[in-house]
Amino acid sequence: MYSSPTPQDELTSTVFDAVQSLPHSRKANFLLDTALELIDSGQYGQGVENYLEVYLKTPNLSKRDIARALLARGNARKSGGERLLLKSQQGGCHRIICLSNVTRKIDFQAVLKLDPANREIQHHLRRDKVIRFMSAPASQRAPLEVWERIALYIPRYHLRTWLFVSAFHRDIAVRHIFHTLDLYFGEDQENLNRGLDIFDRAKADPVFASRVKSLRLHWAYEEGDMLDLMTRIFRTALLEFRALKDFEWIGYPEMRADMVQAVLASHSHLHGLGLIGWHFDAVGVSAFRNLRKFTLRAEDDDGFADMGEVRTVLDQNSRTLRHLILGAYLARHHSWDSAFQSVTIKNLTHLDLVDTRISHIVFARIAHAHNLQSLTLHGTFEEPGSASIVFGSDHVIDGQHTFLPHLEAFRFVLVGHDDEVALYQSVTQFLRQRKKLRRLDLGSCPWELVLGVLPDLTGLRVLGVRITNLAQDSLNSLVKSIPHEMCALNLSTVVSEQPLNEYARSFSVFSSLSFLHLHSLSKHRPKPNLMSEKDFQVQTDLWTSSARCIATAVPSVDFIGWHGEHYVVVRSEGDEGCESVELKELPSRRRLDCGKGVDLGSEDAAWLERKDVPMDYEMPGLE
């Protein structure tokens, strides 16, 4: 208790008499100043509560002084609640904590009504983890968990705006934005400086480093002093990324034995490891345990590491490995027969074979991987006739398929098999009545065969389809054959009766469609070196306006693809309430980009636009 004491000495008696002679306003100020000093010194209690209660009952107080008192009491109650929260971990204080939270919120709400421009209350509300005023909109009262879920469905391009809303939203946004980092080290000085800045910040800011869960390093260096310097810098920074779960080394030079040991020493707990380059040089990579995902892309068997080590990686991680990605180069000799002898193959749930020869041995092992939920087959079958028989062996018994019964995603992109009609017929037969299939891309499969299977796929939400000769009738058939709940769609063609953007309005019936890519194999972006400056500007404007027409015609899309280029759609309210649509171009693909690439807003779009199908080693214009 902090009630007025009985006078005991001359000083106390004199002060007591002096206070009594003061006018009401001065007495109130004295009471407030005393209460604030006691709060600052950590002596908040029932006596201070009484001082402030009496002060707030005093008539004719200024709004500024009332706000000071309410803020002080609210902050004191907040601090008291936090101390009780620590004690509550040992039991017994939950009801008191709830009362403390309610009373402090009442104080803060009163300050906000008195002085909405008060900087201190605004600062407090920005820092508060949950805004719970009942008079506020529901969006402001939503708890952290709800905002976290919302952020999961917002593309990183748009999520950046959260950085400027409040500290509460910023904390959520940075966790998502910096979850995956792509750093590029090569001749581009701007990218190099950005990568070095990231490493410096990771060393100086452990909180920032802990947000990075997936790190992808893109290298483009020849042997020399610069490479040695950069790898030394990387080694020192790697230790700071303590929360790292996934690591990918992309480009040249490939990840070698010394770097394998460095990563193994600091991050032996990795869940995902990717080695993406021209050769397999990662000697000792089989020492990793508990991998859930393993990616290897090498164009041939001529690397420093023995290809038998791939089998060892699979065997050593048989208990945990569920996602395997193997890529090669069709023009060079390679084989995965040894790796597919591993017992791990039958445990996989996700398998991707990219730009590779698929032998009968490999495909026979896939046929026995009954747990597969996602399968990508991109390349060439060594025995297409045998593959056709395996696909044709599927039967439906009591609504259950006998071949890959749990399949939810299937990509079938073949090279050099355009005349293998029997193979495509077997594949489409294999796909019939698969209600659980969500994602499908059949590459260059004849349109007539694809059309025959689409009505059976009621769970389909993502589709990549090629219609060689596109007309309005064939497009209408496509729209009628797929569910209206489609989320992502890629339509490619060779010959089109009309400009592709003219067909965009047909897709407006899909209210959930967030990604749409229209692609003609004969259309390419205007190039300044092939035309005059004036013609280049005219053609570029035409290119951009045609792409914008797609976004305008399909109001649900957030991202569009236009003949291989990707754009994010930015919608805003224009003049007279009309919607304004702008396109922001996303970075173009880079040589050896894989898997994730540029964020397209959803896992569905990322799967559909996966950049390493095909790998396009020799595509001009890639960095």
Coordinates of C-alpha atoms in Angstrom, one line a residue:
M1 CA 0.0 0.0 0.0
Y2 CA 1.2 3.5 -0.9
S3 CA -1.3 5.7 1.1
S4 CA -0.2 8.9 2.6
P5 CA 1.9 8.2 5.7
T6 CA 1.4 9.9 9.1
P7 CA 3.7 12.9 9.5
Q8 CA 6.8 11.8 11.5
D9 CA 9.3 14.6 11.0
E10 CA 9.5 18.3 10.1
L11 CA 10.2 17.7 6.4
T12 CA 7.2 15.3 6.0
S13 CA 4.9 17.6 8.0
T14 CA 6.0 20.6 5.9
V15 CA 5.4 18.8 2.6
F16 CA 2.0 17.6 3.8
D17 CA 1.0 21.2 4.6
A18 CA 2.3 22.5 1.3
V19 CA 0.3 19.9 -0.7
Q20 CA -2.9 20.8 1.1
S21 CA -2.5 24.4 0.1
L22 CA -2.2 23.5 -3.6
P23 CA -5.1 23.9 -6.0
H24 CA -6.9 20.8 -7.3
S25 CA -5.0 20.8 -10.7
R26 CA -1.6 21.0 -8.9
K27 CA -2.5 18.2 -6.5
A28 CA -3.6 16.0 -9.4
N29 CA -0.3 16.7 -11.2
F30 CA 1.6 15.8 -8.1
L31 CA -0.3 12.6 -7.7
L32 CA 0.3 11.7 -11.4
D33 CA 4.1 12.5 -11.2
T34 CA 4.4 10.4 -8.0
A35 CA 2.6 7.4 -9.6
L36 CA 4.8 7.6 -12.7
E37 CA 8.0 7.7 -10.7
L38 CA 6.9 4.7 -8.7
I39 CA 6.0 2.8 -11.9
D40 CA 9.4 3.6 -13.4
S41 CA 11.2 2.4 -10.3
G42 CA 9.3 -0.9 -10.5
Q43 CA 7.1 -0.3 -7.4
Y44 CA 3.7 -0.7 -9.2
G45 CA 1.1 -2.1 -6.9
Q46 CA -2.4 -1.5 -5.4
G47 CA -1.3 1.9 -4.0
V48 CA -0.3 3.2 -7.4
E49 CA -3.5 1.8 -8.9
N50 CA -5.4 3.9 -6.3
Y51 CA -3.3 7.1 -7.1
L52 CA -4.2 6.8 -10.8
E53 CA -7.8 5.9 -10.1
V54 CA -8.2 9.0 -7.9
Y55 CA -6.3 11.1 -10.5
L56 CA -8.5 10.0 -13.4
K57 CA -11.6 11.1 -11.4
T58 CA -10.3 14.7 -11.1
P59 CA -12.4 17.1 -13.2
N60 CA -11.0 19.3 -16.0
L61 CA -7.9 17.3 -16.8
S62 CA -6.3 17.7 -20.2
K63 CA -6.6 14.9 -22.8
R64 CA -2.9 14.7 -22.9
D65 CA -2.5 14.1 -19.2
I66 CA -5.3 11.5 -19.2
A67 CA -3.6 9.7 -22.0
R68 CA -0.3 9.7 -20.1
A69 CA -2.0 8.2 -17.0
L70 CA -3.9 5.5 -19.0
L71 CA -0.8 4.6 -21.0
A72 CA 1.3 4.3 -17.8
R73 CA -1.3 2.1 -16.2
G74 CA -1.7 0.0 -19.3
N75 CA 2.0 -0.6 -19.6
A76 CA 2.3 -1.3 -15.9
R77 CA -0.5 -3.9 -16.1
K78 CA 1.1 -5.4 -19.2
S79 CA 4.4 -5.8 -17.4
G80 CA 2.7 -7.3 -14.4
G81 CA 0.8 -9.7 -16.6
E82 CA 4.1 -10.8 -18.3
R83 CA 5.6 -11.5 -14.8
L84 CA 2.6 -13.6 -13.9
L85 CA 2.8 -15.5 -17.1
L86 CA 6.3 -16.7 -16.2
K87 CA 4.9 -17.8 -12.8
S88 CA 1.9 -19.5 -14.5
Q89 CA 4.2 -22.0 -16.0
Q90 CA 4.4 -23.4 -12.5
G91 CA 0.6 -23.2 -12.2
G92 CA -2.1 -21.1 -10.7
C93 CA -2.1 -17.7 -12.3
H94 CA -4.2 -18.0 -15.5
R95 CA -7.3 -16.2 -14.2
I96 CA -5.2 -13.3 -12.9
I97 CA -3.4 -13.1 -16.3
C98 CA -6.6 -12.9 -18.2
L99 CA -7.9 -10.1 -15.9
S100 CA -4.6 -8.2 -16.4
N101 CA -4.9 -8.5 -20.2
V102 CA -8.5 -7.3 -20.2
T103 CA -7.8 -4.2 -18.0
R104 CA -4.7 -3.1 -19.9
K105 CA -6.6 -3.4 -23.2
I106 CA -9.4 -1.2 -21.8
D107 CA -6.7 1.5 -21.0
F108 CA -5.1 1.3 -24.4
Q109 CA -8.5 1.5 -26.1
A110 CA -9.4 4.6 -24.0
V111 CA -6.2 6.3 -25.1
L112 CA -6.8 5.5 -28.7
K113 CA -10.3 7.2 -28.5
L114 CA -8.9 10.2 -26.7
D115 CA -5.9 10.8 -29.0
P116 CA -5.8 8.6 -32.2
A117 CA -2.6 10.4 -33.3
N118 CA -0.7 9.5 -30.1
R119 CA 2.6 8.1 -31.3
E120 CA 3.2 6.1 -28.1
I121 CA -0.1 4.1 -28.4
Q122 CA 0.5 3.6 -32.2
H123 CA 4.0 2.3 -31.4
H124 CA 2.6 -0.1 -28.9
L125 CA -0.1 -1.4 -31.2
R126 CA 2.5 -2.0 -33.9
R127 CA 4.5 -4.1 -31.5
D128 CA 1.6 -5.9 -30.1
K129 CA 1.4 -9.5 -31.4
V130 CA -2.4 -9.6 -31.5
I131 CA -4.8 -6.7 -31.9
R132 CA -7.9 -7.6 -30.0
F133 CA -10.1 -4.5 -29.6
M134 CA -13.7 -5.6 -30.2
S135 CA -14.5 -2.4 -31.9
A136 CA -11.8 -3.0 -34.5
P137 CA -12.3 -4.9 -37.8
A138 CA -12.0 -8.7 -37.6
S139 CA -8.8 -8.5 -39.8
Q140 CA -7.2 -6.6 -36.9
R141 CA -8.3 -8.9 -34.2
A142 CA -7.2 -12.1 -36.0
P143 CA -4.5 -14.0 -34.0
L144 CA -1.0 -14.7 -35.2
E145 CA -1.8 -18.2 -36.4
V146 CA -4.5 -16.9 -38.8
W147 CA -2.2 -14.4 -40.3
E148 CA 0.5 -17.0 -40.7
R149 CA -1.9 -19.2 -42.7
I150 CA -3.0 -16.2 -44.8
A151 CA 0.7 -15.5 -45.6
L152 CA 1.2 -19.0 -46.9
Y153 CA -1.3 -18.2 -49.8
I154 CA 0.2 -14.9 -50.7
P155 CA 3.0 -14.8 -53.4
R156 CA 6.2 -13.4 -52.2
Y157 CA 5.9 -10.5 -54.7
H158 CA 2.8 -9.3 -52.9
L159 CA 3.8 -10.3 -49.4
R160 CA 6.5 -7.6 -49.6
T161 CA 3.8 -5.0 -49.0
W162 CA 3.4 -6.4 -45.5
L163 CA 6.9 -5.1 -44.6
F164 CA 5.3 -1.6 -44.5
V165 CA 2.0 -2.4 -42.7
S166 CA 3.2 -2.9 -39.1
A167 CA 5.9 -4.7 -37.1
F168 CA 3.4 -7.5 -36.5
H169 CA 2.9 -8.1 -40.2
R170 CA 6.5 -7.5 -41.0
D171 CA 7.6 -10.3 -38.6
I172 CA 5.4 -12.7 -40.5
A173 CA 6.4 -11.5 -43.9
V174 CA 10.2 -11.8 -43.4
R175 CA 9.8 -15.4 -42.2
H176 CA 8.2 -16.3 -45.5
I177 CA 10.3 -14.1 -47.7
F178 CA 13.6 -15.3 -46.4
H179 CA 12.6 -18.9 -45.9
T180 CA 14.3 -19.7 -49.3
L181 CA 17.3 -17.8 -50.5
D182 CA 18.8 -18.0 -54.0
L183 CA 22.3 -16.5 -54.2
Y184 CA 24.3 -16.1 -57.4
F185 CA 28.1 -15.9 -57.6
G186 CA 29.6 -15.2 -60.9
E187 CA 30.5 -12.3 -63.2
D188 CA 27.4 -10.3 -62.4
Q189 CA 28.6 -7.8 -59.8
E190 CA 25.2 -6.8 -58.6
N191 CA 24.3 -10.4 -57.7
L192 CA 27.7 -11.0 -56.2
N193 CA 27.3 -8.0 -53.9
R194 CA 23.9 -9.1 -52.9
G195 CA 25.2 -12.5 -52.0
L196 CA 28.1 -11.0 -49.9
D197 CA 25.6 -8.7 -48.1
I198 CA 23.5 -11.7 -47.2
F199 CA 26.5 -13.5 -45.8
D200 CA 27.5 -10.4 -43.8
R201 CA 24.1 -10.0 -42.4
A202 CA 23.9 -13.7 -41.4
K203 CA 27.1 -13.3 -39.4
A204 CA 25.9 -10.1 -37.7
D205 CA 22.2 -11.1 -37.2
P206 CA 21.5 -14.6 -35.8
V207 CA 17.7 -13.9 -35.9
F208 CA 17.9 -13.3 -39.7
A209 CA 20.1 -16.3 -40.2
S210 CA 17.7 -18.5 -38.3
R211 CA 14.9 -17.5 -40.7
V212 CA 16.7 -19.1 -43.7
K213 CA 15.6 -22.7 -44.0
S214 CA 16.5 -23.4 -47.7
L215 CA 19.7 -22.1 -49.3
R216 CA 20.4 -22.4 -53.0
L217 CA 23.8 -21.3 -54.3
H218 CA 24.3 -20.7 -58.0
W219 CA 28.0 -20.8 -59.1
A220 CA 29.6 -19.6 -62.4
Y221 CA 33.3 -19.5 -61.8
E222 CA 36.4 -21.0 -63.5
E223 CA 39.2 -22.3 -61.3
G224 CA 41.2 -19.5 -59.8
D225 CA 41.8 -17.0 -57.0
M226 CA 38.3 -15.6 -57.2
L227 CA 36.7 -19.0 -56.7
D228 CA 39.0 -19.7 -53.8
L229 CA 38.1 -16.4 -52.2
M230 CA 34.4 -16.9 -52.6
T231 CA 34.4 -20.5 -51.3
R232 CA 36.3 -19.3 -48.2
I233 CA 33.7 -16.6 -47.5
F234 CA 31.0 -19.2 -48.0
R235 CA 32.6 -21.6 -45.5
T236 CA 32.7 -18.9 -42.8
A237 CA 29.1 -17.9 -43.4
L238 CA 27.7 -21.4 -43.7
L239 CA 28.1 -21.9 -39.9
E240 CA 25.6 -19.1 -39.2
F241 CA 22.7 -20.7 -41.0
R242 CA 21.9 -22.9 -38.0
A243 CA 18.3 -23.6 -38.9
L244 CA 19.1 -24.7 -42.5
K245 CA 17.0 -27.7 -43.7
D246 CA 17.6 -27.8 -47.4
F247 CA 20.8 -27.0 -49.4
E248 CA 21.4 -27.0 -53.1
W249 CA 24.7 -26.4 -55.0
I250 CA 24.0 -25.3 -58.6
G251 CA 26.3 -24.7 -61.5
Y252 CA 30.1 -24.8 -62.1
P253 CA 32.3 -25.8 -60.4
E254 CA 30.2 -28.6 -59.1
M255 CA 30.2 -29.4 -55.4
R256 CA 33.3 -31.4 -54.6
A257 CA 34.7 -33.5 -51.7
D258 CA 36.1 -30.6 -49.6
M259 CA 32.8 -28.7 -49.8
V260 CA 30.9 -31.9 -49.0
Q261 CA 32.9 -32.3 -45.8
A262 CA 32.4 -28.6 -44.9
V263 CA 28.6 -28.9 -45.2
L264 CA 28.6 -32.3 -43.5
A265 CA 30.5 -30.9 -40.6
S266 CA 28.1 -28.0 -40.0
H267 CA 24.8 -29.3 -41.2
S268 CA 24.7 -33.1 -41.0
H269 CA 21.0 -32.8 -40.1
L270 CA 20.0 -31.6 -43.6
H271 CA 16.6 -32.9 -44.9
G272 CA 17.2 -32.0 -48.5
L273 CA 20.4 -32.0 -50.6
G274 CA 20.8 -30.9 -54.2
L275 CA 23.8 -31.3 -56.5
I276 CA 23.0 -29.7 -59.8
G277 CA 25.6 -29.3 -62.5
W278 CA 27.3 -31.0 -65.5
H279 CA 29.2 -33.7 -63.5
F280 CA 28.9 -35.7 -60.3
D281 CA 31.9 -34.6 -58.3
A282 CA 30.6 -34.9 -54.7
V283 CA 32.8 -37.6 -53.3
G284 CA 31.7 -38.6 -49.9
V285 CA 28.1 -37.4 -50.2
S286 CA 26.9 -40.8 -49.0
A287 CA 27.9 -39.8 -45.5
F288 CA 24.7 -37.8 -45.1
R289 CA 22.0 -39.5 -43.1
N290 CA 18.3 -38.8 -42.6
L291 CA 17.9 -37.1 -46.0
R292 CA 14.2 -36.8 -47.1
K293 CA 15.0 -35.4 -50.5
F294 CA 18.0 -35.9 -52.8
T295 CA 18.6 -34.2 -56.1
L296 CA 21.3 -35.1 -58.6
R297 CA 21.7 -33.7 -62.1
A298 CA 24.8 -34.6 -64.0
E299 CA 25.0 -34.9 -67.8
D300 CA 27.2 -38.0 -67.8
D301 CA 29.3 -40.4 -65.7
D302 CA 32.6 -38.6 -66.0
G303 CA 32.7 -36.8 -62.7
F304 CA 35.2 -37.2 -59.9
A305 CA 32.7 -39.3 -57.9
D306 CA 31.8 -42.9 -58.7
M307 CA 28.2 -43.2 -59.9
G308 CA 27.9 -46.1 -57.6
E309 CA 27.9 -43.6 -54.7
V310 CA 24.4 -42.6 -55.8
R311 CA 23.2 -46.1 -54.9
T312 CA 25.0 -45.8 -51.6
V313 CA 23.2 -42.5 -50.8
L314 CA 19.9 -44.2 -51.4
D315 CA 20.8 -47.2 -49.3
Q316 CA 22.1 -45.1 -46.4
N317 CA 18.9 -43.0 -46.3
S318 CA 16.4 -45.8 -47.0
R319 CA 14.6 -45.1 -43.7
T320 CA 13.9 -41.4 -44.5
L321 CA 14.3 -40.7 -48.2
R322 CA 10.9 -40.1 -49.9
H323 CA 11.7 -37.7 -52.8
L324 CA 14.3 -38.5 -55.4
I325 CA 15.2 -36.3 -58.4
L326 CA 17.7 -37.7 -61.0
G327 CA 18.5 -35.7 -64.1
A328 CA 21.0 -36.3 -66.9
Y329 CA 21.4 -35.2 -70.6
L330 CA 19.9 -37.3 -73.4
A331 CA 22.8 -36.5 -75.8
R332 CA 25.3 -38.1 -73.5
H333 CA 25.7 -41.7 -72.2
H334 CA 24.3 -42.3 -68.7
S335 CA 22.4 -45.0 -66.8
W336 CA 20.5 -45.2 -63.5
D337 CA 20.2 -49.0 -63.5
S338 CA 22.5 -49.4 -60.5
A339 CA 20.8 -46.7 -58.4
F340 CA 17.4 -48.2 -59.0
Q341 CA 18.5 -51.5 -57.5
S342 CA 18.3 -49.8 -54.1
V343 CA 15.5 -50.9 -51.7
T344 CA 14.8 -47.2 -51.2
I345 CA 13.0 -47.0 -54.5
K346 CA 9.9 -48.9 -53.2
N347 CA 9.7 -46.4 -50.3
L348 CA 9.5 -43.2 -52.4
T349 CA 6.5 -41.0 -52.5
H350 CA 7.9 -38.6 -55.1
L351 CA 10.1 -39.5 -58.1
D352 CA 11.3 -37.2 -60.9
L353 CA 13.4 -38.5 -63.8
V354 CA 14.5 -35.5 -66.0
D355 CA 16.1 -35.4 -69.4
T356 CA 17.2 -39.0 -69.0
R357 CA 17.0 -42.4 -70.7
I358 CA 14.6 -44.7 -68.9
S359 CA 15.6 -48.4 -69.2
H360 CA 13.3 -51.3 -68.7
I361 CA 15.1 -52.1 -65.5
V362 CA 14.4 -48.6 -64.2
F363 CA 10.8 -48.6 -65.2
A364 CA 10.2 -52.1 -63.8
R365 CA 11.4 -50.8 -60.4
I366 CA 9.1 -47.8 -60.7
A367 CA 6.2 -50.2 -61.3
H368 CA 6.8 -51.7 -57.9
A369 CA 7.0 -48.3 -56.1
H370 CA 3.4 -48.6 -54.9
N371 CA 3.7 -45.6 -52.5
L372 CA 4.4 -43.0 -55.3
Q373 CA 2.1 -40.0 -55.1
S374 CA 4.0 -37.9 -57.7
L375 CA 5.9 -39.2 -60.8
T376 CA 7.7 -37.2 -63.5
L377 CA 9.0 -39.1 -66.5
H378 CA 10.9 -36.8 -68.9
G379 CA 13.2 -38.3 -71.5
T380 CA 13.3 -41.4 -73.7
F381 CA 12.2 -44.9 -73.1
E382 CA 14.8 -47.5 -74.2
E383 CA 12.0 -50.0 -74.8
P384 CA 8.8 -48.1 -75.4
G385 CA 6.9 -51.3 -76.3
S386 CA 7.7 -52.8 -72.8
A387 CA 6.7 -49.5 -71.2
S388 CA 3.4 -49.6 -73.1
I389 CA 2.7 -53.1 -71.7
V390 CA 3.4 -52.0 -68.1
F391 CA 1.1 -49.0 -68.4
G392 CA -1.6 -51.2 -70.0
S393 CA -1.4 -53.7 -67.2
D394 CA -3.3 -51.4 -64.8
H395 CA -6.7 -52.6 -63.7
V396 CA -9.3 -51.0 -61.4
I397 CA -10.6 -53.4 -58.7
D398 CA -13.3 -52.1 -56.3
G399 CA -12.4 -48.6 -57.4
Q400 CA -8.7 -49.1 -56.7
H401 CA -6.0 -49.0 -59.4
T402 CA -3.4 -51.9 -59.3
F403 CA -0.6 -49.8 -60.8
L404 CA 0.5 -46.7 -58.7
P405 CA -2.8 -46.5 -56.8
H406 CA -1.9 -43.4 -54.8
L407 CA -0.9 -41.2 -57.8
E408 CA -1.8 -37.5 -57.4
A409 CA 0.6 -35.8 -59.8
F410 CA 1.8 -37.2 -63.1
R411 CA 4.1 -35.6 -65.7
F412 CA 4.8 -37.6 -68.9
V413 CA 7.0 -35.6 -71.3
L414 CA 8.7 -37.8 -73.9
V415 CA 11.4 -36.9 -76.4
G416 CA 11.6 -38.8 -79.7
H417 CA 8.4 -40.8 -79.2
D418 CA 5.9 -38.8 -81.2
D419 CA 5.0 -41.8 -83.4
E420 CA 4.5 -44.2 -80.4
V421 CA 0.7 -43.9 -80.5
A422 CA 0.3 -47.3 -78.7
L423 CA 2.4 -46.0 -75.8
Y424 CA 0.3 -42.9 -75.4
Q425 CA -2.9 -44.9 -75.6
S426 CA -1.7 -47.1 -72.8
V427 CA -0.8 -44.1 -70.7
T428 CA -4.3 -42.5 -71.1
Q429 CA -5.9 -45.8 -70.3
F430 CA -3.8 -45.9 -67.2
L431 CA -5.1 -42.5 -66.2
R432 CA -8.8 -43.2 -66.5
Q433 CA -11.0 -43.0 -63.4
R434 CA -8.2 -41.6 -61.2
K435 CA -10.3 -39.4 -59.0
K436 CA -7.4 -38.4 -56.8
L437 CA -5.2 -37.1 -59.6
R438 CA -4.6 -33.4 -59.0
R439 CA -1.8 -32.5 -61.4
L440 CA -1.3 -33.7 -64.9
D441 CA 1.1 -32.8 -67.8
L442 CA 1.1 -35.2 -70.8
G443 CA 3.6 -33.2 -72.9
S444 CA 3.1 -33.9 -76.6
C445 CA 0.5 -36.6 -76.2
P446 CA -2.0 -36.3 -79.0
W447 CA -4.9 -34.0 -78.1
E448 CA -7.6 -36.5 -79.0
L449 CA -6.2 -39.0 -76.5
V450 CA -5.9 -36.3 -73.7
L451 CA -9.5 -35.1 -74.3
G452 CA -10.8 -38.6 -73.9
V453 CA -9.4 -39.0 -70.4
L454 CA -10.0 -35.5 -69.0
P455 CA -13.7 -36.0 -68.0
D456 CA -12.8 -38.8 -65.7
L457 CA -10.4 -36.7 -63.7
T458 CA -12.8 -34.9 -61.4
G459 CA -10.1 -34.0 -58.8
L460 CA -7.9 -32.3 -61.4
R461 CA -6.7 -28.8 -60.5
V462 CA -3.5 -28.4 -62.5
L463 CA -3.1 -29.2 -66.2
G464 CA -0.4 -28.8 -68.8
V465 CA -1.8 -29.6 -72.3
R466 CA -0.7 -29.2 -75.9
I467 CA -3.2 -28.7 -78.7
T468 CA -1.2 -28.7 -81.9
N469 CA -3.8 -26.9 -84.0
L470 CA -5.8 -24.6 -81.7
A471 CA -9.2 -23.4 -82.7
Q472 CA -12.2 -22.2 -80.8
D473 CA -13.9 -25.6 -81.0
S474 CA -11.0 -27.4 -79.5
L475 CA -10.7 -24.8 -76.8
N476 CA -14.4 -25.1 -75.9
S477 CA -13.9 -28.9 -75.7
L478 CA -11.0 -28.4 -73.2
V479 CA -13.0 -25.9 -71.1
K480 CA -16.0 -28.3 -70.9
S481 CA -13.9 -31.3 -70.0
I482 CA -12.1 -30.0 -66.9
P483 CA -13.4 -29.0 -63.5
H484 CA -14.3 -25.4 -62.9
E485 CA -12.2 -25.5 -59.8
M486 CA -8.9 -25.4 -61.8
C487 CA -6.1 -23.5 -60.1
A488 CA -3.3 -23.5 -62.8
L489 CA -3.3 -24.1 -66.5
N490 CA -0.6 -24.2 -69.3
L491 CA -1.9 -24.4 -72.8
S492 CA 0.7 -24.7 -75.7
T493 CA 0.1 -24.9 -79.4
V494 CA 2.0 -24.9 -82.7
V495 CA -0.6 -23.3 -85.0
S496 CA -3.4 -21.1 -83.8
E497 CA -6.3 -19.7 -85.8
Q498 CA -6.3 -16.5 -83.7
P499 CA -3.8 -14.7 -81.5
L500 CA -3.7 -16.6 -78.2
N501 CA -4.8 -13.6 -76.1
E502 CA -8.1 -13.7 -78.0
Y503 CA -8.9 -17.0 -76.4
A504 CA -8.3 -15.7 -72.9
R505 CA -12.0 -14.9 -72.2
S506 CA -12.8 -18.6 -72.4
F507 CA -10.9 -19.2 -69.2
S508 CA -13.0 -16.7 -67.2
V509 CA -15.3 -19.5 -66.1
F510 CA -12.6 -20.8 -63.8
S511 CA -13.1 -18.6 -60.7
S512 CA -10.2 -20.2 -58.8
L513 CA -7.6 -20.0 -61.7
S514 CA -4.6 -18.1 -60.3
F515 CA -2.1 -19.0 -63.0
L516 CA -2.5 -19.2 -66.7
H517 CA 0.2 -19.7 -69.4
L518 CA -0.6 -19.4 -73.1
H519 CA 2.4 -20.5 -75.2
S520 CA 2.9 -20.8 -78.9
L521 CA 6.1 -22.6 -79.9
S522 CA 6.5 -20.2 -82.9
K523 CA 6.2 -17.0 -80.9
H524 CA 9.2 -15.3 -79.2
R525 CA 9.8 -12.0 -77.5
P526 CA 11.0 -9.1 -79.8
K527 CA 14.8 -8.9 -79.9
P528 CA 16.4 -5.5 -80.3
N529 CA 19.2 -6.8 -82.5
L530 CA 16.8 -8.1 -85.1
M531 CA 14.9 -4.9 -85.9
S532 CA 15.1 -1.1 -85.8
E533 CA 14.6 0.7 -82.6
K534 CA 11.2 2.0 -83.6
D535 CA 10.0 -1.4 -84.7
F536 CA 11.3 -3.0 -81.5
Q537 CA 9.4 -0.5 -79.3
V538 CA 6.2 -1.1 -81.3
Q539 CA 6.5 -4.9 -81.1
T540 CA 7.4 -4.7 -77.4
D541 CA 4.3 -2.6 -76.7
L542 CA 2.2 -5.0 -78.7
W543 CA 3.7 -8.0 -76.8
T544 CA 3.0 -6.4 -73.4
S545 CA -0.6 -5.3 -74.3
S546 CA -1.5 -8.8 -75.5
A547 CA -0.3 -10.3 -72.2
R548 CA -2.2 -7.6 -70.3
C549 CA -5.4 -8.7 -72.2
I550 CA -5.2 -12.1 -70.6
A551 CA -5.1 -10.6 -67.0
T552 CA -8.0 -8.3 -67.9
A553 CA -10.1 -11.1 -69.4
V554 CA -9.5 -13.6 -66.5
P555 CA -10.0 -11.6 -63.3
S556 CA -8.9 -14.4 -61.0
V557 CA -5.4 -14.8 -62.2
D558 CA -2.5 -13.5 -60.1
F559 CA 0.3 -14.7 -62.5
I560 CA 0.4 -15.2 -66.2
G561 CA 2.7 -16.9 -68.6
W562 CA 3.0 -15.5 -72.1
H563 CA 5.1 -17.5 -74.7
G564 CA 7.6 -18.6 -72.0
E565 CA 7.8 -15.3 -70.1
H566 CA 6.2 -14.9 -66.7
Y567 CA 4.5 -11.8 -65.1
V568 CA 2.8 -11.0 -61.8
V569 CA -0.6 -9.3 -62.1
V570 CA -1.0 -6.1 -60.1
R571 CA -4.6 -4.9 -59.8
S572 CA -5.6 -1.6 -58.4
E573 CA -8.6 0.8 -58.5
G574 CA -8.2 3.2 -61.4
D575 CA -10.1 6.4 -62.3
E576 CA -13.9 6.4 -61.8
G577 CA -13.8 3.1 -59.9
C578 CA -12.5 1.1 -62.8
E579 CA -9.9 -1.6 -62.2
S580 CA -6.4 -0.9 -63.4
V581 CA -4.3 -3.9 -64.4
E582 CA -0.5 -3.8 -64.6
L583 CA 2.0 -6.5 -65.3
K584 CA 5.3 -6.7 -63.5
E585 CA 7.8 -8.9 -65.4
L586 CA 9.5 -11.7 -63.3
P587 CA 13.2 -12.6 -63.7
S588 CA 13.9 -14.8 -66.7
R589 CA 15.2 -18.3 -66.2
R590 CA 18.9 -19.0 -65.8
R591 CA 20.8 -22.0 -67.1
L592 CA 20.6 -24.9 -64.7
D593 CA 17.7 -23.4 -62.7
C594 CA 15.7 -26.2 -61.4
G595 CA 12.6 -27.1 -59.4
K596 CA 11.5 -23.9 -57.6
G597 CA 12.8 -21.1 -59.9
V598 CA 10.8 -17.9 -59.6
D599 CA 8.0 -17.8 -57.1
L600 CA 4.7 -18.1 -59.1
G601 CA 2.4 -17.9 -56.1
S602 CA 1.6 -21.5 -55.4
E603 CA 3.0 -25.0 -55.4
D604 CA 0.6 -25.9 -58.2
A605 CA 2.1 -23.2 -60.5
A606 CA 5.6 -24.2 -59.5
W607 CA 5.0 -27.8 -60.4
L608 CA 3.4 -26.8 -63.7
E609 CA 6.2 -24.4 -64.8
R610 CA 9.1 -26.5 -63.4
K611 CA 12.1 -25.0 -65.2
D612 CA 14.2 -28.1 -65.6
V613 CA 11.6 -29.8 -67.9
P614 CA 13.3 -29.7 -70.3
M615 CA 16.7 -28.6 -69.1
D616 CA 17.5 -26.7 -72.3
Y617 CA 21.3 -26.8 -71.9
E618 CA 21.8 -25.1 -75.3
M619 CA 18.9 -22.6 -75.3
P620 CA 20.4 -19.2 -76.4
G621 CA 19.9 -16.3 -74.1
L622 CA 20.3 -18.2 -70.8
E623 CA 22.8 -17.0 -68.4

